[in-house]
Short mmCIF file of C-alpha atoms in Angstrom, two decimals:
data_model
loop_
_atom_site.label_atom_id
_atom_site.label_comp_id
_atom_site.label_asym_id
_atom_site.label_seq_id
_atom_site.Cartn_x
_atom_site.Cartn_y
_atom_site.Cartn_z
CA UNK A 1 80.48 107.22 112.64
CA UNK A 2 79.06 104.46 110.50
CA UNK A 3 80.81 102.84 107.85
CA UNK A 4 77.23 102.20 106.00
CA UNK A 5 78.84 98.47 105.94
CA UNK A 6 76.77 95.86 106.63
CA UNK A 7 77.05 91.83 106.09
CA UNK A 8 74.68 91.34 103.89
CA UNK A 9 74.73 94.04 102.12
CA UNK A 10 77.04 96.66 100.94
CA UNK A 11 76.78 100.73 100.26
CA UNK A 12 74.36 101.81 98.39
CA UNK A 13 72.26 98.61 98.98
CA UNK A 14 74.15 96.41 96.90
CA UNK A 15 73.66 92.72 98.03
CA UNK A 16 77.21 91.45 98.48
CA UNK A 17 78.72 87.84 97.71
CA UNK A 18 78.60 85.42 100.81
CA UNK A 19 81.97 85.22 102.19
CA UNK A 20 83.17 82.15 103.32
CA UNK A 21 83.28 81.41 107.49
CA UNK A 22 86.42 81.50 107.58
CA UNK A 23 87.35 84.29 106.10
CA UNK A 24 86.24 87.70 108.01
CA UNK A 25 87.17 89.97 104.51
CA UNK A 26 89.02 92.93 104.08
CA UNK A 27 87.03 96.25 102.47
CA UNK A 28 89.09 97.11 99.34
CA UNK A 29 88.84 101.36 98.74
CA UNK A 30 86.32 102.11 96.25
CA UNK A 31 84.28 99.13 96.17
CA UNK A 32 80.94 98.23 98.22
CA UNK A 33 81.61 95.12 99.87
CA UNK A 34 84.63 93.20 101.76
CA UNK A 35 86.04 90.28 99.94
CA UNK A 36 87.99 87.40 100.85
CA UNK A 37 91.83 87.87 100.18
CA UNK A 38 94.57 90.27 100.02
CA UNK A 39 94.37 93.77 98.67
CA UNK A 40 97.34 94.91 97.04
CA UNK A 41 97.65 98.92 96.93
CA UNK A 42 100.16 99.76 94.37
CA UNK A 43 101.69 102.86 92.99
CA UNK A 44 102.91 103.57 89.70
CA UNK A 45 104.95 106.34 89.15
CA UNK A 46 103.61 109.04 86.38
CA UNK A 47 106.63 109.96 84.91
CA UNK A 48 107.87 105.73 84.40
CA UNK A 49 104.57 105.34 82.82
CA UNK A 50 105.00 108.37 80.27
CA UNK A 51 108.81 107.98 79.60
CA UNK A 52 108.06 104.11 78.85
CA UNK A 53 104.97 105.24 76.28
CA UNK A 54 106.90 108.14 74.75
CA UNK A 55 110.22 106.19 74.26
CA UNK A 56 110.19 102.05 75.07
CA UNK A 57 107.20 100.81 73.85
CA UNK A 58 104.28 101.81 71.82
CA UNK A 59 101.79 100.16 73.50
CA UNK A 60 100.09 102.21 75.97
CA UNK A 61 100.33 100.87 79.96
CA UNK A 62 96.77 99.72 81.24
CA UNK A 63 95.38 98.68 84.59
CA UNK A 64 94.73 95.53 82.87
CA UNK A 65 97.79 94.90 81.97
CA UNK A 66 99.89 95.77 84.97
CA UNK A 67 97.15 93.52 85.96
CA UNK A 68 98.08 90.32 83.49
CA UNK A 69 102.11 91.32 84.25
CA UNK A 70 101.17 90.37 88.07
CA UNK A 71 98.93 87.23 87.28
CA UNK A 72 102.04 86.27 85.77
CA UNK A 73 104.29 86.66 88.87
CA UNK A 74 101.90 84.24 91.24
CA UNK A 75 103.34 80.77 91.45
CA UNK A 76 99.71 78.92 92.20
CA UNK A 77 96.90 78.39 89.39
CA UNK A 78 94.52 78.53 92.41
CA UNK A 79 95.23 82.02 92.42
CA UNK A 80 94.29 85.00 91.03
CA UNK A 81 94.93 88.68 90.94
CA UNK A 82 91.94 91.27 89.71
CA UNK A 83 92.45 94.71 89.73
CA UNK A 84 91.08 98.28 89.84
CA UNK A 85 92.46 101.91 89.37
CA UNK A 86 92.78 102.72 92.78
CA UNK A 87 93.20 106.51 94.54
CA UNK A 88 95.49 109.21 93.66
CA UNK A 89 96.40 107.31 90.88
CA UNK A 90 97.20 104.44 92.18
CA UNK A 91 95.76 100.67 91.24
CA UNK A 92 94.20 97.97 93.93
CA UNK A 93 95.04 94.31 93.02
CA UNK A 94 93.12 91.67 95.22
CA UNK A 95 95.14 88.57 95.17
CA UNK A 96 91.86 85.43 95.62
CA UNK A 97 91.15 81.97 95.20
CA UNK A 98 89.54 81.39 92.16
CA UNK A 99 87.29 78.55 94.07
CA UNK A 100 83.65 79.49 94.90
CA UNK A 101 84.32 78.06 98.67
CA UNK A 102 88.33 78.02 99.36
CA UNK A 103 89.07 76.06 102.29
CA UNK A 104 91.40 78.14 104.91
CA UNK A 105 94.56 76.92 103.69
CA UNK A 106 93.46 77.99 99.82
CA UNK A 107 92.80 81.27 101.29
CA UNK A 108 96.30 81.89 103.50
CA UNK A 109 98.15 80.14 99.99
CA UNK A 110 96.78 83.09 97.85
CA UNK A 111 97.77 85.78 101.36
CA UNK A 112 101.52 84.15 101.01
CA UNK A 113 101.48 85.06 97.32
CA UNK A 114 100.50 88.87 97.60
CA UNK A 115 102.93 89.00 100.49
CA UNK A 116 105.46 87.38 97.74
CA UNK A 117 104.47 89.95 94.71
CA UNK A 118 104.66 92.49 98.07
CA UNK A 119 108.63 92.18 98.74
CA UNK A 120 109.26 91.54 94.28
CA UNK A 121 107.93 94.68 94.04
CA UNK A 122 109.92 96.57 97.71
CA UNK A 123 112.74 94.64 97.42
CA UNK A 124 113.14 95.80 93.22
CA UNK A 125 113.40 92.16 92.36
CA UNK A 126 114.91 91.33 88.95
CA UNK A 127 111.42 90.42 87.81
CA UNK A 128 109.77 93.36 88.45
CA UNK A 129 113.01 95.83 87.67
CA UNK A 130 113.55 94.01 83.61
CA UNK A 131 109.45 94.47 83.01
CA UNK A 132 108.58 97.57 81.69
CA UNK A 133 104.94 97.60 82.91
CA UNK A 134 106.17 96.20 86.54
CA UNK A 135 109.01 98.85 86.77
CA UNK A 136 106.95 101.91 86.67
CA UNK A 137 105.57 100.45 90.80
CA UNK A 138 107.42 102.37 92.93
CA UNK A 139 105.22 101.82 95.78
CA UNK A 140 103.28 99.41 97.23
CA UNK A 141 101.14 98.62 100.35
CA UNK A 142 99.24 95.40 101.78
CA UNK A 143 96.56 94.36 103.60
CA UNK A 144 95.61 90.63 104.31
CA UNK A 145 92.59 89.22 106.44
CA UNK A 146 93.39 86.42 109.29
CA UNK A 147 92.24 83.68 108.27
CA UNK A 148 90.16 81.72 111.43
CA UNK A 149 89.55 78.11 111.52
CA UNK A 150 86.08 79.05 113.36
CA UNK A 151 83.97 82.06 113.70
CA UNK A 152 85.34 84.28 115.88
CA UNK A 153 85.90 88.18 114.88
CA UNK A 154 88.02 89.72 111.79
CA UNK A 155 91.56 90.33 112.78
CA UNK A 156 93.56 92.60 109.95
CA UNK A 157 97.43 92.33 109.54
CA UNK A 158 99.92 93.89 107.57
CA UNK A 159 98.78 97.29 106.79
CA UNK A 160 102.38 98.96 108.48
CA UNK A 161 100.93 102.60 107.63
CA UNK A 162 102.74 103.82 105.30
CA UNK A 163 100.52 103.90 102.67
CA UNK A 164 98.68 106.87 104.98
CA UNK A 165 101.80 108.97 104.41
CA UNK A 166 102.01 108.13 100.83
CA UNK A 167 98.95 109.60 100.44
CA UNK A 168 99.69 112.77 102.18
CA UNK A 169 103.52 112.87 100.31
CA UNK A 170 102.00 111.99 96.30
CA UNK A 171 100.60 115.04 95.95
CA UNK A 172 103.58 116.82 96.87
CA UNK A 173 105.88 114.83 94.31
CA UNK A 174 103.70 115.02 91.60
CA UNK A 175 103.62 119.22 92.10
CA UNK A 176 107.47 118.55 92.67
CA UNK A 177 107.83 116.06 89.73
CA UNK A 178 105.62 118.20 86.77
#
């Protein structure tokens, strides 16, 4: 089976940004071409996001601004986290450099930092558990790309698997949940 993944240019054609040579990429769900950084697969739950609209705040809970509520956790300005809705209802944060060519160490500085947002969010850390947008994650998942110092061939890390069962097992709580 093919991917329909090339280099230079993604699905569907689409002519994807050059990615730095030290950085192999990761593919991010849903979108055409790798980029260079972490992806971030997090899960909101449902029923946190409707109990928060109905009762604790009027304002209702976006992408974006789970999205601005996690550019707030990252301790580095060289940083950046952009985000998507993701599958099953989920939402897919890629944690970059916001330089046009990071050097290797700009690139492994913004991997340390989703692996840091990674355990707030596991470990229920004070930050994330007094935020009412940050709260309603109740799952989350990364992936990171090894960063080489020359060109040799992409090596992935971190994805543990579990986000495969979480898939399978969402359905099933949301039937359970409603």
């Amino acid at each position: 089976l093919s991917s329909g993944i090339n280099a230079e240019y993604g699905s569907d054609g689409v002519k994807c940004q050059e990615l730095p040579p030290n950085c192999p990429g990761v593919k991010v769900p849903g979108m055409c071409c790798p980029v260079c950084g972490a992806v971030l697969s997090l899960l909101p739950s449902q029923v946190l996001v409707s109990i928060n609209e109905m009762y604790l705040t009027r304002d209702k809970i976006t992408v974006s601004s789970l999205c601005r509520r996690l550019n707030k956790l990252l301790s580095l300005s060289e940083c950046v986290v952009l985000c998507t809705p993701g599958l099953y209802g989920g939402v897919t944060g890629i944690v970059h450099s916001t330089l046009a060519k990071p050097t290797w160490v700009q690139i492994e500085a913004c991997n340390n930092e989703a692996v840091r947002i990674e355990t707030m969010v596991r470990r229920r850390h004070v930050r994330i558990e007094t935020d009412l947008i940050l709260s309603t994650v109740i799952g989350v998942e990364i992936e990171t790309v090894n960063v080489t110092l020359g060109s040799s061939s992409p090596s992935r890390i971190g994805l543990s698997g579990v986000f495969g069962v979480q898939i399978f097992i969402l359905p099933l709580l949301l039937f359970l949940l409603c």
